[in-house]
Amino acid sequence: MDDWQRLMKGVLRKPEEIARKFGLDVEEVRRIAKVFKIQITPYYAGLIKERGDAMWRQMVPDPAELKEDTGVADPLDEDADSPVPSIVHRYPDRCLFLVSHSCASFCRFCTRKRKVGDPSKIHPRYIEDGLEYIRRHTELRDVIISGGDPLMLSDRRLEAIVKAVRGIPHIEIIRIGTRVPCVLPQRVTEKLVAMLKKYHPLYVNVHFNHPDEITPESSRALNLLADAGIPLGNQTVLLKGVNDDPLVMRRLMQKLLAVRVRPYYIYQADYVSGTEHLRTTVEKGLEVMESLRGWTSGLAVPYYCIDAPGGGGKIPVLPKYLQSITDEQVVLRNYAGELFIYPQVKPKPKRRPRPATAPCYSFDGAPPTP
Ligand SMILES: *Cc1c(COP(=O)(O)O)cnc(C)c1O
Ligand code: SF4
């Protein structure tokens, strides 16, 4: 058994333990635990400084979770794009490959609350089917290994999966999505990164939501990964009372860069049952984005996306920098609110009238089917 597996044995998950540790009503915690899995690593619990702080809100169960049944368990309609249980294939050339039902800590705002921690939903026996699907679908060139958290698998099981994916000729890049460097950084070992670096080009996307999550321990884990030549990206979820504050978010993005992690996405929190108390407005998201662009390194500015309910995918949302656009000119607003005009190139004389609406072509350049 590795050290990190020993650490997982000490994870907080019994309602009695959770109630005692955080001063909650044990009956209430039991009721929540029946609906949404509860689990917190001792390391992450150690980052909580006071009741209701940013780390507390992400992991400690809240009675509000049971009062907020929106009836939406699968907000992104992932099940509809799931040809086999371990695959979500929504975009033309890439797919998610769900290989682990488990996470080190279960986030209260998780989009896949319906699946995480439930071995019947993401089961090892689905992995072979997933590999078979990826082998058959030669249009795929990018596989995102996700879950749950893939780093909850042993090195041996994870390697078997990564190696099998790497062995598929049409797969150009492999990505691993994980929250482990944030919630259980001890799991990132020399042995793990020595294994991963054999399967380049391999990217790792991590998940940090607050600057106080960047600690000496998580920095060590991220440095190990970066030293193995693994490009690191970060995905953040915009959460009320956690990071819905321009200064907090800016600090997070800057601290990520300092540990060689490039901010990739900020997501508007998904519309998922039991998470209303953690959602905030899109206006707040735009305000956060306005506070980044121009005011700090461009490298610190990720895309802000809403993952469209109903399976529309990630849609980027930008503050209104483009104020107007005509054949003559474009009116632009800069980060400080000043207006500028960019003259358009003079249009060539037209031979044919332009279609009223722009034609849309599918990814392979074929004309759309009506
Ligand atoms: C997020 C996501 C991806 C990856 O999207 P990128 O924009 O390429 O990072 C792929 N498939 C699904 C279903 C996703 O939700
Ligand atoms: S680590 Fe990711 S998959 Fe796991 S509970 Fe948190 S958000 Fe959900």
Coordinates of C-alpha atoms and ligand atoms in Angstrom, one line a residue:
M1 CA 0.0 0.0 0.0
D2 CA 1.3 3.5 -0.9
D3 CA 1.4 6.3 1.7
W4 CA -1.5 8.1 0.0
Q5 CA -3.6 4.9 0.3
R6 CA -2.9 4.9 4.0
L7 CA -3.9 8.5 4.2
M8 CA -7.2 7.7 2.5
K9 CA -8.0 5.4 5.3
G10 CA -8.1 8.4 7.6
V11 CA -10.6 10.2 5.4
L12 CA -13.6 11.8 7.1
R13 CA -16.8 10.2 5.9
K14 CA -18.9 8.8 8.8
P15 CA -21.7 11.2 9.7
E16 CA -20.8 11.0 13.4
E17 CA -17.2 12.1 12.6
I18 CA -18.3 14.9 10.3
A19 CA -20.9 16.1 12.8
R20 CA -18.4 16.1 15.6
K21 CA -15.6 17.7 13.7
F22 CA -17.6 20.5 12.2
G23 CA -20.2 21.0 15.0
L24 CA -23.2 19.9 12.9
D25 CA -26.3 18.0 13.9
V26 CA -25.6 14.3 13.3
E27 CA -29.2 13.5 12.2
E28 CA -29.0 16.3 9.6
V29 CA -25.6 15.0 8.3
R30 CA -27.1 11.5 8.1
R31 CA -30.0 12.8 6.0
I32 CA -27.6 14.6 3.6
A33 CA -25.3 11.6 3.4
K34 CA -28.2 9.4 2.1
V35 CA -28.6 11.7 -0.9
F36 CA -25.1 13.1 -1.6
K37 CA -21.9 11.4 -0.7
I38 CA -19.8 13.1 2.0
Q39 CA -16.0 12.7 2.2
I40 CA -13.2 15.0 3.2
T41 CA -9.5 14.3 3.3
P42 CA -7.9 15.2 6.6
Y43 CA -5.5 17.4 4.6
Y44 CA -8.3 19.4 3.1
A45 CA -10.1 19.6 6.4
G46 CA -6.9 21.2 7.7
L47 CA -7.3 24.0 5.2
I48 CA -10.6 25.0 6.8
K49 CA -10.0 27.9 9.2
E50 CA -13.5 28.8 10.3
R51 CA -17.1 27.9 9.9
G52 CA -18.5 28.9 6.5
D53 CA -15.1 29.9 4.9
A54 CA -14.3 29.1 1.3
M55 CA -12.9 25.7 1.9
W56 CA -15.8 24.8 4.3
R57 CA -18.4 25.8 1.8
Q58 CA -16.8 23.5 -0.9
M59 CA -16.7 20.3 1.2
V60 CA -18.7 20.5 4.4
P61 CA -22.3 19.3 3.9
D62 CA -25.0 22.0 4.2
P63 CA -28.6 21.4 5.2
A64 CA -29.5 23.7 2.2
E65 CA -28.6 20.8 -0.1
L66 CA -31.8 19.0 0.8
K67 CA -34.0 22.0 0.4
E68 CA -32.9 22.7 -3.1
D69 CA -34.2 19.8 -5.2
T70 CA -34.4 21.4 -8.6
G71 CA -35.1 18.0 -10.0
V72 CA -32.1 18.3 -12.2
A73 CA -29.6 15.5 -11.5
D74 CA -27.9 15.5 -14.9
P75 CA -27.8 19.2 -15.9
L76 CA -25.5 18.7 -18.9
D77 CA -27.5 15.9 -20.3
E78 CA -24.4 13.8 -20.3
D79 CA -26.3 10.6 -20.2
A80 CA -27.8 11.4 -23.6
D81 CA -24.3 11.6 -25.1
S82 CA -23.1 8.5 -23.4
P83 CA -22.9 5.6 -25.9
V84 CA -21.4 3.3 -23.3
P85 CA -21.5 4.1 -19.5
S86 CA -17.8 5.2 -19.4
I87 CA -17.9 7.6 -22.3
V88 CA -19.4 11.0 -22.9
H89 CA -19.0 11.8 -26.5
R90 CA -20.4 15.3 -27.2
Y91 CA -17.8 17.1 -29.4
P92 CA -16.6 16.0 -32.9
D93 CA -13.0 14.9 -32.1
R94 CA -12.7 14.3 -28.3
C95 CA -14.5 12.5 -25.5
L96 CA -14.6 12.1 -21.8
F97 CA -13.6 8.7 -20.5
L98 CA -14.9 8.1 -17.0
V99 CA -12.7 5.6 -15.3
S100 CA -13.1 6.1 -11.5
H101 CA -16.3 6.7 -9.5
S102 CA -14.3 7.8 -6.5
C103 CA -12.8 11.2 -5.5
A104 CA -10.5 12.0 -2.6
S105 CA -13.0 14.6 -1.3
F106 CA -16.6 15.1 -2.6
C107 CA -17.3 18.6 -3.6
R108 CA -20.7 19.9 -2.6
F109 CA -21.2 21.6 -5.9
C110 CA -20.3 18.6 -8.1
T111 CA -22.0 18.4 -11.5
R112 CA -21.8 14.6 -11.4
K113 CA -23.3 14.3 -7.9
R114 CA -25.5 11.6 -9.4
K115 CA -22.5 9.5 -10.3
V116 CA -19.5 10.1 -8.0
G117 CA -19.1 7.7 -5.2
D118 CA -21.4 5.2 -6.8
P119 CA -19.5 2.2 -8.1
S120 CA -22.5 1.0 -10.1
K121 CA -22.5 4.1 -12.3
I122 CA -18.8 4.2 -13.1
H123 CA -17.6 0.6 -12.8
P124 CA -14.3 -1.0 -13.8
R125 CA -16.2 -3.4 -16.1
Y126 CA -17.1 -0.4 -18.3
I127 CA -13.5 0.5 -18.9
E128 CA -13.0 -2.2 -21.6
D129 CA -16.2 -1.0 -23.4
G130 CA -14.9 2.5 -23.3
L131 CA -11.6 1.5 -24.8
E132 CA -13.4 -0.4 -27.5
Y133 CA -15.5 2.6 -28.3
I134 CA -12.5 4.9 -28.6
R135 CA -10.7 2.3 -30.8
R136 CA -13.7 2.1 -33.2
H137 CA -14.2 5.9 -33.3
T138 CA -11.3 7.0 -35.5
E139 CA -12.6 10.6 -35.5
L140 CA -11.5 10.9 -31.9
R141 CA -8.0 12.4 -31.4
D142 CA -8.2 13.6 -27.8
V143 CA -9.3 11.6 -24.8
I144 CA -10.0 13.2 -21.4
I145 CA -9.6 10.7 -18.7
S146 CA -12.0 11.8 -15.9
G147 CA -14.4 10.4 -13.3
G148 CA -14.8 10.8 -10.3
D149 CA -11.0 11.2 -10.1
P150 CA -8.7 9.1 -12.2
L151 CA -5.9 9.6 -9.6
M152 CA -7.9 7.6 -7.1
L153 CA -6.9 4.5 -9.0
S154 CA -3.6 2.8 -8.1
D155 CA -0.6 3.6 -10.3
R156 CA -0.9 0.1 -11.8
R157 CA -4.6 0.4 -12.8
L158 CA -4.2 4.0 -14.0
E159 CA -1.2 3.0 -16.1
A160 CA -3.1 0.1 -17.7
I161 CA -5.7 2.6 -18.9
V162 CA -3.3 5.4 -20.0
K163 CA -1.2 2.8 -21.8
A164 CA -4.2 1.3 -23.6
V165 CA -5.4 4.8 -24.7
R166 CA -1.8 5.7 -25.9
G167 CA -1.8 2.5 -27.9
I168 CA -4.7 3.6 -30.1
P169 CA -3.2 5.1 -33.2
H170 CA -5.7 7.9 -33.9
I171 CA -5.4 9.3 -30.3
E172 CA -3.0 12.3 -30.5
I173 CA -3.3 13.7 -27.0
I174 CA -4.4 12.4 -23.6
R175 CA -5.7 14.6 -20.9
I176 CA -6.3 13.7 -17.2
G177 CA -8.7 15.8 -15.2
T178 CA -8.1 15.6 -11.5
R179 CA -8.7 17.4 -8.2
V180 CA -6.2 15.3 -6.4
P181 CA -3.4 17.9 -6.4
C182 CA -5.8 20.2 -4.5
V183 CA -7.4 17.8 -2.1
L184 CA -4.8 15.0 -1.6
P185 CA -1.5 16.3 -2.9
Q186 CA 0.4 13.5 -1.2
R187 CA -1.0 11.2 -3.9
V188 CA 1.2 12.9 -6.5
T189 CA 4.5 10.9 -6.1
E190 CA 7.7 10.5 -8.0
K191 CA 6.5 7.1 -9.0
L192 CA 3.3 8.4 -10.4
V193 CA 4.9 11.2 -12.5
A194 CA 7.6 8.8 -13.7
M195 CA 4.8 6.6 -15.0
L196 CA 2.7 9.4 -16.6
K197 CA 5.7 10.9 -18.5
K198 CA 6.0 7.7 -20.5
Y199 CA 2.8 8.5 -22.3
H200 CA 3.3 12.0 -23.6
P201 CA 1.8 14.1 -25.1
L202 CA -0.2 14.1 -21.9
Y203 CA -1.9 17.1 -20.2
V204 CA -3.2 17.4 -16.7
N205 CA -6.1 19.7 -15.8
V206 CA -6.4 20.4 -12.1
H207 CA -9.1 22.0 -10.2
F208 CA -8.4 24.8 -7.7
N209 CA -11.1 27.2 -6.5
H210 CA -9.4 29.4 -3.9
P211 CA -6.0 30.9 -3.5
D212 CA -5.6 29.3 0.0
E213 CA -5.7 25.9 -1.7
I214 CA -2.3 26.7 -3.1
T215 CA -0.2 25.4 -0.2
P216 CA 3.4 24.1 0.1
E217 CA 2.0 20.6 -0.3
S218 CA -0.1 21.3 -3.4
S219 CA 2.8 23.3 -4.9
R220 CA 5.1 20.3 -4.5
A221 CA 2.6 18.1 -6.3
L222 CA 2.2 20.6 -9.2
N223 CA 5.9 21.1 -9.5
L224 CA 6.5 17.4 -9.8
L225 CA 4.0 17.2 -12.6
A226 CA 5.4 20.3 -14.3
D227 CA 8.9 18.9 -14.0
A228 CA 7.8 15.8 -15.8
G229 CA 7.0 18.0 -18.8
I230 CA 3.2 17.8 -18.3
P231 CA 1.4 21.0 -19.3
L232 CA -0.9 21.9 -16.5
G233 CA -4.2 23.7 -16.9
N234 CA -6.7 24.7 -14.2
Q235 CA -10.5 24.6 -14.1
T236 CA -12.3 26.7 -11.5
V237 CA -16.0 26.7 -10.7
L238 CA -17.4 30.1 -9.8
L239 CA -19.0 29.6 -6.4
K240 CA -20.9 31.9 -4.1
G241 CA -19.0 32.7 -0.9
V242 CA -15.9 30.9 -2.3
N243 CA -14.5 32.9 -5.2
D244 CA -17.3 35.2 -6.4
D245 CA -15.1 38.1 -5.7
P246 CA -12.8 39.7 -8.3
L247 CA -9.9 40.1 -5.9
V248 CA -10.0 36.5 -4.7
M249 CA -10.3 35.2 -8.2
R250 CA -7.4 37.4 -9.5
R251 CA -5.2 36.2 -6.7
L252 CA -6.1 32.5 -7.4
M253 CA -5.2 33.0 -11.1
Q254 CA -1.9 34.7 -10.3
K255 CA -0.9 32.1 -7.7
L256 CA -1.7 29.3 -10.2
L257 CA 0.7 30.8 -12.7
A258 CA 3.4 31.0 -10.0
V259 CA 3.2 27.2 -9.7
R260 CA 3.3 26.8 -13.5
V261 CA -0.5 26.1 -13.9
R262 CA -2.2 28.0 -16.8
P263 CA -5.8 29.0 -15.9
Y264 CA -8.0 27.3 -18.6
Y265 CA -11.6 27.6 -17.7
I266 CA -13.8 29.4 -15.1
Y267 CA -17.2 27.7 -15.2
Q268 CA -20.5 29.1 -14.2
A269 CA -21.7 26.6 -11.6
D270 CA -24.0 24.1 -13.2
Y271 CA -27.7 24.0 -12.5
V272 CA -27.7 20.8 -10.4
S273 CA -29.9 19.6 -7.6
G274 CA -28.7 20.4 -4.1
T275 CA -26.3 23.2 -5.1
E276 CA -28.4 26.4 -5.3
H277 CA -26.7 27.9 -2.3
L278 CA -23.4 27.8 -4.1
R279 CA -24.5 29.3 -7.4
T280 CA -24.1 32.9 -8.3
T281 CA -25.2 35.2 -11.1
V282 CA -23.7 35.4 -14.6
E283 CA -23.3 39.1 -14.0
K284 CA -20.9 38.2 -11.2
G285 CA -19.0 36.0 -13.5
L286 CA -18.7 38.8 -16.0
E287 CA -17.5 41.2 -13.3
V288 CA -14.8 38.7 -12.3
M289 CA -13.7 38.4 -16.0
E290 CA -13.6 42.2 -16.3
S291 CA -11.3 42.4 -13.3
L292 CA -8.8 40.0 -15.0
R293 CA -8.3 41.1 -18.6
G294 CA -5.9 44.0 -18.8
W295 CA -5.5 44.3 -15.1
T296 CA -3.2 41.4 -14.8
S297 CA -1.1 39.0 -17.0
G298 CA -3.0 37.8 -20.0
L299 CA -1.8 34.3 -19.0
A300 CA -3.9 34.6 -15.9
V301 CA -7.1 35.1 -17.9
P302 CA -9.0 31.9 -18.6
Y303 CA -12.2 31.4 -20.7
Y304 CA -15.4 31.9 -18.7
C305 CA -17.9 29.3 -19.9
I306 CA -21.4 28.3 -19.2
D307 CA -21.9 24.6 -19.8
A308 CA -25.3 24.8 -21.5
P309 CA -28.1 22.9 -19.8
G310 CA -29.4 20.2 -22.0
G311 CA -26.1 19.2 -23.5
G312 CA -25.2 22.3 -25.6
G313 CA -21.6 22.1 -24.4
K314 CA -19.3 24.8 -23.1
I315 CA -20.2 28.2 -24.3
P316 CA -17.8 31.1 -23.8
V317 CA -19.1 34.3 -22.4
L318 CA -17.2 37.6 -22.6
P319 CA -17.8 41.0 -21.2
K320 CA -19.0 43.4 -24.0
Y321 CA -15.7 44.5 -25.5
L322 CA -17.2 44.6 -29.0
Q323 CA -19.7 47.4 -28.8
S324 CA -20.8 47.5 -32.4
I325 CA -19.7 46.2 -35.8
T326 CA -20.6 47.5 -39.3
D327 CA -19.0 47.2 -42.8
E328 CA -17.2 50.5 -42.0
Q329 CA -15.9 50.1 -38.5
V330 CA -15.8 48.2 -35.3
V331 CA -16.3 50.0 -32.0
L332 CA -14.3 48.5 -29.1
R333 CA -14.2 49.1 -25.4
N334 CA -10.9 48.4 -23.7
Y335 CA -10.4 47.0 -20.2
A336 CA -10.5 50.4 -18.6
G337 CA -13.8 51.4 -20.3
E338 CA -12.4 53.6 -23.0
L339 CA -13.8 53.4 -26.6
F340 CA -11.8 52.9 -29.7
I341 CA -12.6 52.6 -33.4
Y342 CA -11.0 50.0 -35.7
P343 CA -11.7 50.7 -39.4
Q344 CA -12.8 47.7 -41.4
V345 CA -11.1 46.7 -44.7
K346 CA -13.1 48.1 -47.7
P347 CA -15.4 45.4 -48.9
K348 CA -14.6 44.1 -52.4
P349 CA -17.4 44.6 -55.0
K350 CA -19.8 41.6 -54.6
R351 CA -20.5 39.2 -57.4
R352 CA -23.2 37.3 -55.8
P353 CA -25.5 38.5 -53.0
R354 CA -24.5 37.1 -49.7
P355 CA -26.9 34.6 -48.1
A356 CA -29.1 36.1 -45.5
T357 CA -27.7 33.9 -42.8
A358 CA -24.1 32.6 -42.6
P359 CA -24.0 29.0 -43.7
C360 CA -22.8 26.7 -41.0
Y361 CA -20.4 23.9 -41.8
S362 CA -19.9 20.9 -39.7
F363 CA -16.4 20.2 -38.4
D364 CA -15.2 18.2 -41.4
G365 CA -16.1 21.0 -43.8
A366 CA -19.1 19.2 -45.2
P367 CA -22.2 21.3 -45.9
P368 CA -24.9 21.1 -43.3
T369 CA -27.6 18.5 -43.8
P370 CA -31.0 20.3 -43.8
Ligands
LIG1 C1 -15.5 19.8 -21.2 C2 -15.7 18.7 -22.1 C3 -14.8 18.3 -23.1 C4 -13.5 19.0 -23.3 O1 -13.7 20.3 -23.8 P1 -12.5 21.3 -24.2 O2 -13.2 22.6 -24.5 O3 -11.9 20.7 -25.4 O4 -11.6 21.3 -23.0 C5 -15.1 17.2 -23.9 N1 -16.2 16.5 -23.7 C6 -17.2 16.9 -22.8 C7 -18.4 16.1 -22.7 C8 -16.9 17.9 -22.0 O5 -17.8 18.3 -21.0
SF4_2 S1 -13.3 16.2 -7.5 FE1 -14.6 16.7 -9.3 S2 -15.8 14.9 -9.7 FE2 -15.0 14.7 -7.6 S3 -16.6 15.6 -6.4 FE3 -15.2 17.3 -6.8 S4 -16.1 18.2 -8.6 FE4 -17.0 16.2 -8.5

